[in-house]
mmCIF file of C-alpha atoms in Angstrom:
data_model
loop_
_atom_site.group_PDB
_atom_site.id
_atom_site.type_symbol
_atom_site.label_atom_id
_atom_site.label_comp_id
_atom_site.label_asym_id
_atom_site.label_seq_id
_atom_site.Cartn_x
_atom_site.Cartn_y
_atom_site.Cartn_z
ATOM 1 C CA MET A 1 -24.870 3.289 -19.188
ATOM 2 C CA GLY A 2 -21.312 4.151 -18.235
ATOM 3 C CA ILE A 3 -22.481 7.131 -16.198
ATOM 4 C CA VAL A 4 -25.005 4.996 -14.333
ATOM 5 C CA LEU A 5 -22.372 2.365 -13.558
ATOM 6 C CA LEU A 6 -19.940 5.049 -12.368
ATOM 7 C CA ALA A 7 -22.638 6.566 -10.150
ATOM 8 C CA VAL A 8 -23.346 3.171 -8.575
ATOM 9 C CA LEU A 9 -19.647 2.591 -7.905
ATOM 10 C CA LEU A 10 -19.098 6.057 -6.423
ATOM 11 C CA PHE A 11 -22.266 6.155 -4.332
ATOM 12 C CA PRO A 12 -20.683 4.428 -1.276
ATOM 13 C CA LEU A 13 -17.912 7.029 -1.309
ATOM 14 C CA TYR A 14 -20.452 9.832 -1.503
ATOM 15 C CA TRP A 15 -22.437 8.341 1.359
ATOM 16 C CA ILE A 16 -19.332 8.134 3.550
ATOM 17 C CA VAL A 17 -18.618 11.825 2.970
ATOM 18 C CA ASN A 18 -22.277 12.719 3.430
ATOM 19 C CA VAL A 19 -22.588 10.933 6.776
ATOM 20 C CA SER A 20 -19.285 12.397 7.978
ATOM 21 C CA LEU A 21 -20.715 15.903 7.520
ATOM 22 C CA GLN A 22 -23.945 15.217 9.401
ATOM 23 C CA HIS A 23 -24.430 16.256 13.009
ATOM 24 C CA GLY A 24 -24.591 13.195 15.265
ATOM 25 C CA ALA A 25 -25.524 10.991 12.320
ATOM 26 C CA SER A 26 -26.898 7.527 13.022
ATOM 27 C CA SER A 27 -26.764 4.483 10.787
ATOM 28 C CA ALA A 28 -30.370 5.119 9.686
ATOM 29 C CA GLY A 29 -32.372 8.228 8.967
ATOM 30 C CA THR A 30 -29.467 10.216 7.528
ATOM 31 C CA ASP A 31 -30.351 13.015 5.103
ATOM 32 C CA TRP A 32 -29.385 12.529 1.479
ATOM 33 C CA PHE A 33 -27.494 15.828 1.414
ATOM 34 C CA PRO A 34 -25.530 17.616 4.153
ATOM 35 C CA ILE A 35 -27.713 20.736 4.090
ATOM 36 C CA GLN A 36 -26.026 22.064 7.228
ATOM 37 C CA PRO A 37 -22.538 20.522 7.194
ATOM 38 C CA ASP A 38 -21.026 19.883 10.583
ATOM 39 C CA LEU A 39 -17.294 19.218 11.104
ATOM 40 C CA GLY A 40 -17.689 17.864 14.591
ATOM 41 C CA GLY A 41 -17.053 14.332 13.383
ATOM 42 C CA TYR A 42 -13.739 15.387 11.856
ATOM 43 C CA ARG A 43 -12.666 17.148 15.032
ATOM 44 C CA THR A 44 -13.447 14.031 17.031
ATOM 45 C CA ALA A 45 -11.697 11.797 14.497
ATOM 46 C CA LEU A 46 -8.545 13.932 14.435
ATOM 47 C CA GLY A 47 -8.451 14.157 18.190
ATOM 48 C CA GLU A 48 -8.827 10.439 18.795
ATOM 49 C CA GLN A 49 -7.495 8.873 15.589
ATOM 50 C CA GLY A 50 -4.741 11.286 14.614
ATOM 51 C CA ASP A 51 -1.996 9.158 16.172
ATOM 52 C CA HIS A 52 -3.242 6.079 14.331
ATOM 53 C CA LEU A 53 -3.144 7.932 11.019
ATOM 54 C CA VAL A 54 0.451 9.010 11.671
ATOM 55 C CA THR A 55 1.326 5.414 12.575
ATOM 56 C CA SER A 56 -0.141 4.172 9.285
ATOM 57 C CA LEU A 57 1.807 6.842 7.401
ATOM 58 C CA VAL A 58 5.105 5.811 9.009
ATOM 59 C CA ILE A 59 4.462 2.115 8.364
ATOM 60 C CA GLY A 60 3.321 2.756 4.788
ATOM 61 C CA VAL A 61 6.355 4.863 3.880
ATOM 62 C CA GLY A 62 8.711 2.433 5.598
ATOM 63 C CA SER A 63 7.198 -0.532 3.791
ATOM 64 C CA ALA A 64 7.367 1.243 0.420
ATOM 65 C CA VAL A 65 11.024 2.180 0.905
ATOM 66 C CA LEU A 66 12.022 -1.287 2.102
ATOM 67 C CA SER A 67 10.110 -2.983 -0.721
ATOM 68 C CA VAL A 68 11.825 -0.898 -3.394
ATOM 69 C CA LEU A 69 15.286 -1.268 -1.822
ATOM 70 C CA ILE A 70 14.988 -5.051 -1.949
ATOM 71 C CA ALA A 71 12.896 -5.465 -5.099
ATOM 72 C CA ALA A 72 14.841 -3.166 -7.447
ATOM 73 C CA PRO A 73 18.202 -5.002 -7.351
ATOM 74 C CA ALA A 74 16.415 -8.367 -7.294
ATOM 75 C CA ALA A 75 14.404 -7.384 -10.370
ATOM 76 C CA TYR A 76 17.560 -6.192 -12.152
ATOM 77 C CA ALA A 77 19.285 -9.507 -11.473
ATOM 78 C CA LEU A 78 16.275 -11.503 -12.681
ATOM 79 C CA ALA A 79 15.957 -9.335 -15.803
ATOM 80 C CA GLN A 80 19.610 -9.180 -16.892
ATOM 81 C CA PHE A 81 21.269 -12.358 -15.730
ATOM 82 C CA ARG A 82 20.632 -15.407 -17.858
ATOM 83 C CA SER A 83 20.327 -18.502 -15.687
ATOM 84 C CA ARG A 84 18.146 -21.579 -15.547
ATOM 85 C CA TRP A 85 17.273 -20.649 -11.968
ATOM 86 C CA VAL A 86 15.549 -17.396 -12.964
ATOM 87 C CA ASN A 87 12.242 -19.106 -13.768
ATOM 88 C CA VAL A 88 12.442 -21.034 -10.502
ATOM 89 C CA VAL A 89 12.901 -17.817 -8.544
ATOM 90 C CA LEU A 90 10.038 -16.131 -10.382
ATOM 91 C CA PHE A 91 7.814 -19.112 -9.687
ATOM 92 C CA ALA A 92 8.728 -18.892 -6.004
ATOM 93 C CA VAL A 93 7.859 -15.177 -6.017
ATOM 94 C CA LEU A 94 4.452 -15.953 -7.520
ATOM 95 C CA ILE A 95 3.844 -18.735 -5.014
ATOM 96 C CA SER A 96 4.662 -16.357 -2.153
ATOM 97 C CA GLN A 97 1.766 -14.139 -3.229
ATOM 98 C CA MET A 98 -0.642 -17.078 -3.084
ATOM 99 C CA VAL A 99 0.052 -17.943 0.551
ATOM 100 C CA PRO A 100 -2.940 -16.862 2.700
ATOM 101 C CA GLY A 101 -2.170 -13.842 4.822
ATOM 102 C CA ILE A 102 -3.356 -15.512 8.015
ATOM 103 C CA VAL A 103 -0.719 -18.237 7.562
ATOM 104 C CA VAL A 104 2.028 -15.629 7.237
ATOM 105 C CA ALA A 105 0.653 -13.638 10.180
ATOM 106 C CA ASN A 106 0.597 -16.669 12.477
ATOM 107 C CA ALA A 107 4.136 -17.632 11.507
ATOM 108 C CA LEU A 108 5.361 -14.085 12.047
ATOM 109 C CA TYR A 109 3.672 -13.882 15.433
ATOM 110 C CA SER A 110 5.723 -16.784 16.767
ATOM 111 C CA ALA A 111 8.952 -15.355 15.314
ATOM 112 C CA TYR A 112 8.188 -11.825 16.503
ATOM 113 C CA GLN A 113 7.487 -13.053 20.018
ATOM 114 C CA ASP A 114 10.985 -14.526 20.184
ATOM 115 C CA LEU A 115 12.613 -11.486 18.553
ATOM 116 C CA GLY A 116 10.702 -8.872 20.534
ATOM 117 C CA LEU A 117 9.163 -7.282 17.437
ATOM 118 C CA LEU A 118 5.530 -7.387 18.550
ATOM 119 C CA ASP A 119 3.936 -3.938 18.896
ATOM 120 C CA SER A 120 6.720 -2.258 16.930
ATOM 121 C CA TYR A 121 6.950 -0.146 13.810
ATOM 122 C CA LEU A 122 9.745 -2.308 12.437
ATOM 123 C CA GLY A 123 7.698 -5.454 12.904
ATOM 124 C CA LEU A 124 4.716 -4.108 10.966
ATOM 125 C CA ILE A 125 6.946 -2.651 8.241
ATOM 126 C CA LEU A 126 8.622 -6.023 7.727
ATOM 127 C CA ALA A 127 5.269 -7.830 7.762
ATOM 128 C CA ASP A 128 3.637 -5.503 5.250
ATOM 129 C CA SER A 129 6.695 -5.735 3.016
ATOM 130 C CA THR A 130 5.991 -9.444 2.540
ATOM 131 C CA ALA A 131 3.165 -8.331 0.246
ATOM 132 C CA GLY A 132 4.939 -5.364 -1.329
ATOM 133 C CA ILE A 133 8.261 -6.989 -2.243
ATOM 134 C CA PRO A 134 6.984 -9.824 -4.514
ATOM 135 C CA PHE A 135 4.648 -7.454 -6.353
ATOM 136 C CA ALA A 136 7.413 -4.874 -6.743
ATOM 137 C CA ILE A 137 9.822 -7.485 -8.130
ATOM 138 C CA LEU A 138 7.345 -8.531 -10.810
ATOM 139 C CA VAL A 139 6.483 -4.969 -11.830
ATOM 140 C CA ILE A 140 10.057 -3.647 -11.909
ATOM 141 C CA ARG A 141 11.437 -6.733 -13.655
ATOM 142 C CA ALA A 142 8.794 -6.518 -16.381
ATOM 143 C CA PHE A 143 9.835 -2.913 -16.992
ATOM 144 C CA MET A 144 13.569 -3.659 -16.948
ATOM 145 C CA LEU A 145 13.136 -6.414 -19.517
ATOM 146 C CA GLY A 146 12.070 -3.699 -21.946
ATOM 147 C CA LEU A 147 15.157 -1.539 -21.439
ATOM 148 C CA PRO A 148 17.497 -1.400 -24.459
ATOM 149 C CA ARG A 149 20.331 -3.838 -23.913
ATOM 150 C CA SER A 150 22.559 -1.605 -26.029
ATOM 151 C CA VAL A 151 22.533 1.032 -23.277
ATOM 152 C CA ILE A 152 23.579 -1.493 -20.652
ATOM 153 C CA GLU A 153 26.227 -2.975 -22.937
ATOM 154 C CA ALA A 154 27.586 0.517 -23.624
ATOM 155 C CA ALA A 155 27.933 1.118 -19.898
ATOM 156 C CA ASN A 156 29.783 -2.187 -19.554
ATOM 157 C CA LEU A 157 32.126 -1.254 -22.392
ATOM 158 C CA ASP A 158 32.887 2.010 -20.604
ATOM 159 C CA GLY A 159 34.087 0.001 -17.632
ATOM 160 C CA ALA A 160 30.985 0.123 -15.436
ATOM 161 C CA GLY A 161 30.331 -2.999 -13.421
ATOM 162 C CA HIS A 162 26.937 -4.418 -12.597
ATOM 163 C CA VAL A 163 26.484 -2.219 -9.514
ATOM 164 C CA ARG A 164 27.537 0.988 -11.270
ATOM 165 C CA THR A 165 25.361 0.158 -14.279
ATOM 166 C CA PHE A 166 22.410 -0.572 -12.040
ATOM 167 C CA VAL A 167 22.747 2.622 -10.005
ATOM 168 C CA SER A 168 23.748 5.073 -12.744
ATOM 169 C CA VAL A 169 21.922 3.716 -15.798
ATOM 170 C CA VAL A 170 19.131 1.288 -14.964
ATOM 171 C CA LEU A 171 17.571 3.011 -11.957
ATOM 172 C CA PRO A 172 17.143 6.431 -13.650
ATOM 173 C CA MET A 173 15.509 4.714 -16.617
ATOM 174 C CA SER A 174 13.160 2.715 -14.360
ATOM 175 C CA VAL A 175 11.652 5.585 -12.387
ATOM 176 C CA ASN A 176 8.114 4.876 -13.617
ATOM 177 C CA ALA A 177 8.208 1.258 -12.523
ATOM 178 C CA ILE A 178 9.858 2.073 -9.198
ATOM 179 C CA VAL A 179 7.276 4.743 -8.374
ATOM 180 C CA THR A 180 4.498 2.330 -9.333
ATOM 181 C CA ALA A 181 5.900 -0.429 -7.135
ATOM 182 C CA ALA A 182 6.473 1.941 -4.213
ATOM 183 C CA LEU A 183 2.948 3.316 -4.473
ATOM 184 C CA PHE A 184 1.328 -0.106 -4.429
ATOM 185 C CA ALA A 185 3.567 -1.221 -1.561
ATOM 186 C CA PHE A 186 2.421 1.853 0.363
ATOM 187 C CA LEU A 187 -1.213 1.077 -0.390
ATOM 188 C CA PHE A 188 -0.764 -2.531 0.727
ATOM 189 C CA ALA A 189 0.632 -1.344 4.046
ATOM 190 C CA TRP A 190 -1.867 1.502 4.412
ATOM 191 C CA GLY A 191 -4.849 -0.808 4.008
ATOM 192 C CA ASP A 192 -3.453 -3.703 6.038
ATOM 193 C CA PHE A 193 -5.669 -5.003 8.825
ATOM 194 C CA LEU A 194 -4.633 -8.622 9.300
ATOM 195 C CA PHE A 195 -1.009 -7.993 10.309
ATOM 196 C CA ALA A 196 -2.031 -5.025 12.434
ATOM 197 C CA LEU A 197 -4.556 -7.131 14.316
ATOM 198 C CA THR A 198 -2.286 -10.147 14.718
ATOM 199 C CA LEU A 199 1.063 -8.540 15.493
ATOM 200 C CA THR A 200 -0.075 -5.891 17.984
ATOM 201 C CA THR A 201 -1.136 -6.909 21.458
ATOM 202 C CA THR A 202 -1.254 -3.488 23.100
ATOM 203 C CA GLY A 203 -2.236 0.014 22.029
ATOM 204 C CA ALA A 204 1.365 1.166 21.622
ATOM 205 C CA VAL A 205 1.385 0.845 17.826
ATOM 206 C CA GLN A 206 -1.977 0.849 16.088
ATOM 207 C CA PRO A 207 -2.496 1.719 12.383
ATOM 208 C CA ALA A 208 -5.603 3.532 11.195
ATOM 209 C CA THR A 209 -7.315 0.325 10.071
ATOM 210 C CA LEU A 210 -7.141 -1.165 13.545
ATOM 211 C CA GLY A 211 -8.098 2.150 15.123
ATOM 212 C CA LEU A 212 -11.138 2.389 12.859
ATOM 213 C CA TYR A 213 -12.108 -1.193 13.697
ATOM 214 C CA GLN A 214 -12.045 -0.445 17.410
ATOM 215 C CA TYR A 215 -13.648 2.930 16.827
ATOM 216 C CA ILE A 216 -16.811 1.397 15.388
ATOM 217 C CA GLY A 217 -17.534 -0.403 18.634
ATOM 218 C CA SER A 218 -17.297 2.835 20.593
ATOM 219 C CA TYR A 219 -19.247 5.136 18.279
ATOM 220 C CA VAL A 220 -22.090 3.051 16.876
ATOM 221 C CA SER A 221 -24.502 5.830 17.866
ATOM 222 C CA ASP A 222 -22.462 8.570 16.150
ATOM 223 C CA TRP A 223 -21.479 7.431 12.692
ATOM 224 C CA SER A 224 -20.293 10.879 11.659
ATOM 225 C CA SER A 225 -17.052 10.351 13.601
ATOM 226 C CA VAL A 226 -16.588 6.870 12.157
ATOM 227 C CA MET A 227 -17.154 8.060 8.600
ATOM 228 C CA ALA A 228 -14.925 11.090 9.175
ATOM 229 C CA THR A 229 -12.142 8.710 10.173
ATOM 230 C CA ALA A 230 -12.760 6.711 6.993
ATOM 231 C CA VAL A 231 -12.540 9.880 4.890
ATOM 232 C CA LEU A 232 -9.302 10.968 6.581
ATOM 233 C CA SER A 233 -7.874 7.482 6.045
ATOM 234 C CA SER A 234 -8.610 7.740 2.315
ATOM 235 C CA ILE A 235 -6.976 11.140 1.762
ATOM 236 C CA PRO A 236 -3.295 10.023 1.650
ATOM 237 C CA ALA A 237 -4.056 7.252 -0.857
ATOM 238 C CA VAL A 238 -6.079 9.615 -3.060
ATOM 239 C CA LEU A 239 -3.371 12.289 -2.987
ATOM 240 C CA LEU A 240 -0.612 9.807 -3.817
ATOM 241 C CA LEU A 241 -2.584 8.367 -6.709
ATOM 242 C CA ALA A 242 -3.301 11.851 -8.045
ATOM 243 C CA VAL A 243 0.356 12.918 -7.840
ATOM 244 C CA ALA A 244 1.835 9.664 -9.185
ATOM 245 C CA GLN A 245 -0.847 8.962 -11.783
ATOM 246 C CA ARG A 246 1.367 9.427 -14.822
ATOM 247 C CA TYR A 247 4.128 7.265 -13.332
ATOM 248 C CA VAL A 248 1.664 4.511 -12.488
ATOM 249 C CA ALA A 249 0.136 4.581 -15.975
ATOM 250 C CA ALA A 250 3.547 4.370 -17.627
ATOM 251 C CA GLY A 251 4.874 1.715 -15.276
ATOM 252 C CA THR A 252 1.897 -0.624 -15.430
ATOM 253 C CA THR A 253 1.524 -0.233 -19.193
ATOM 254 C CA ALA A 254 5.155 -1.089 -19.814
ATOM 255 C CA GLY A 255 4.913 -4.143 -17.585
ATOM 256 C CA ALA A 256 1.682 -5.288 -19.211
ATOM 257 C CA VAL A 257 3.056 -4.933 -22.729
ATOM 258 C CA LYS A 258 6.154 -6.863 -21.869
#
């Protein structure tokens, strides 16, 4: 039963790869197996969508870095400092994740228009970080709550302040959670379509999701190129998950247990 369920779940992925290897594949009448694989779709996709993939990579990495830089110290403060306002801040973080994306996108559009951030890498990085930062705070804080307080107290007794303790003691011990948060922030940015569609008005800065959306309208008669673009868009996420798998497992498990 498990094998059947897995096959059903993976079939769409197989079909994407299959169609991408067909020659001039249409939406109907595609062979079940690529008996004579053709890489023409990939050549077309790389030639016309390569810049969009690089744009998505830059935005994804930038969003992951910014999310961790803001979330890590915020999570440390929420985990270590005892204050009645901690629960209020956490509640606000949770509420921020419930706000519909279209509401945030519309608000950002008006602000970006005044600040000149439309059609810019910085604008999309900041927008995508609105999803990555709250999630990263929750994940990293849950992990830091499980750190032995004796280690932190020992650092304080040795004369280390909060900043030194955070940088030299807490961060090295929280690598799993930080990698997990950074990976999910990257995936949020990599798969973003709403902010890309709303906050770009020209073709100067277009992520892969927006490029693929526009690509479908141009290549409805040749789905091999469209599916090849989809496959290429999936590769970075698959590689990152494969490389960071053990960090993600450790980070999410620690947060869930806590």
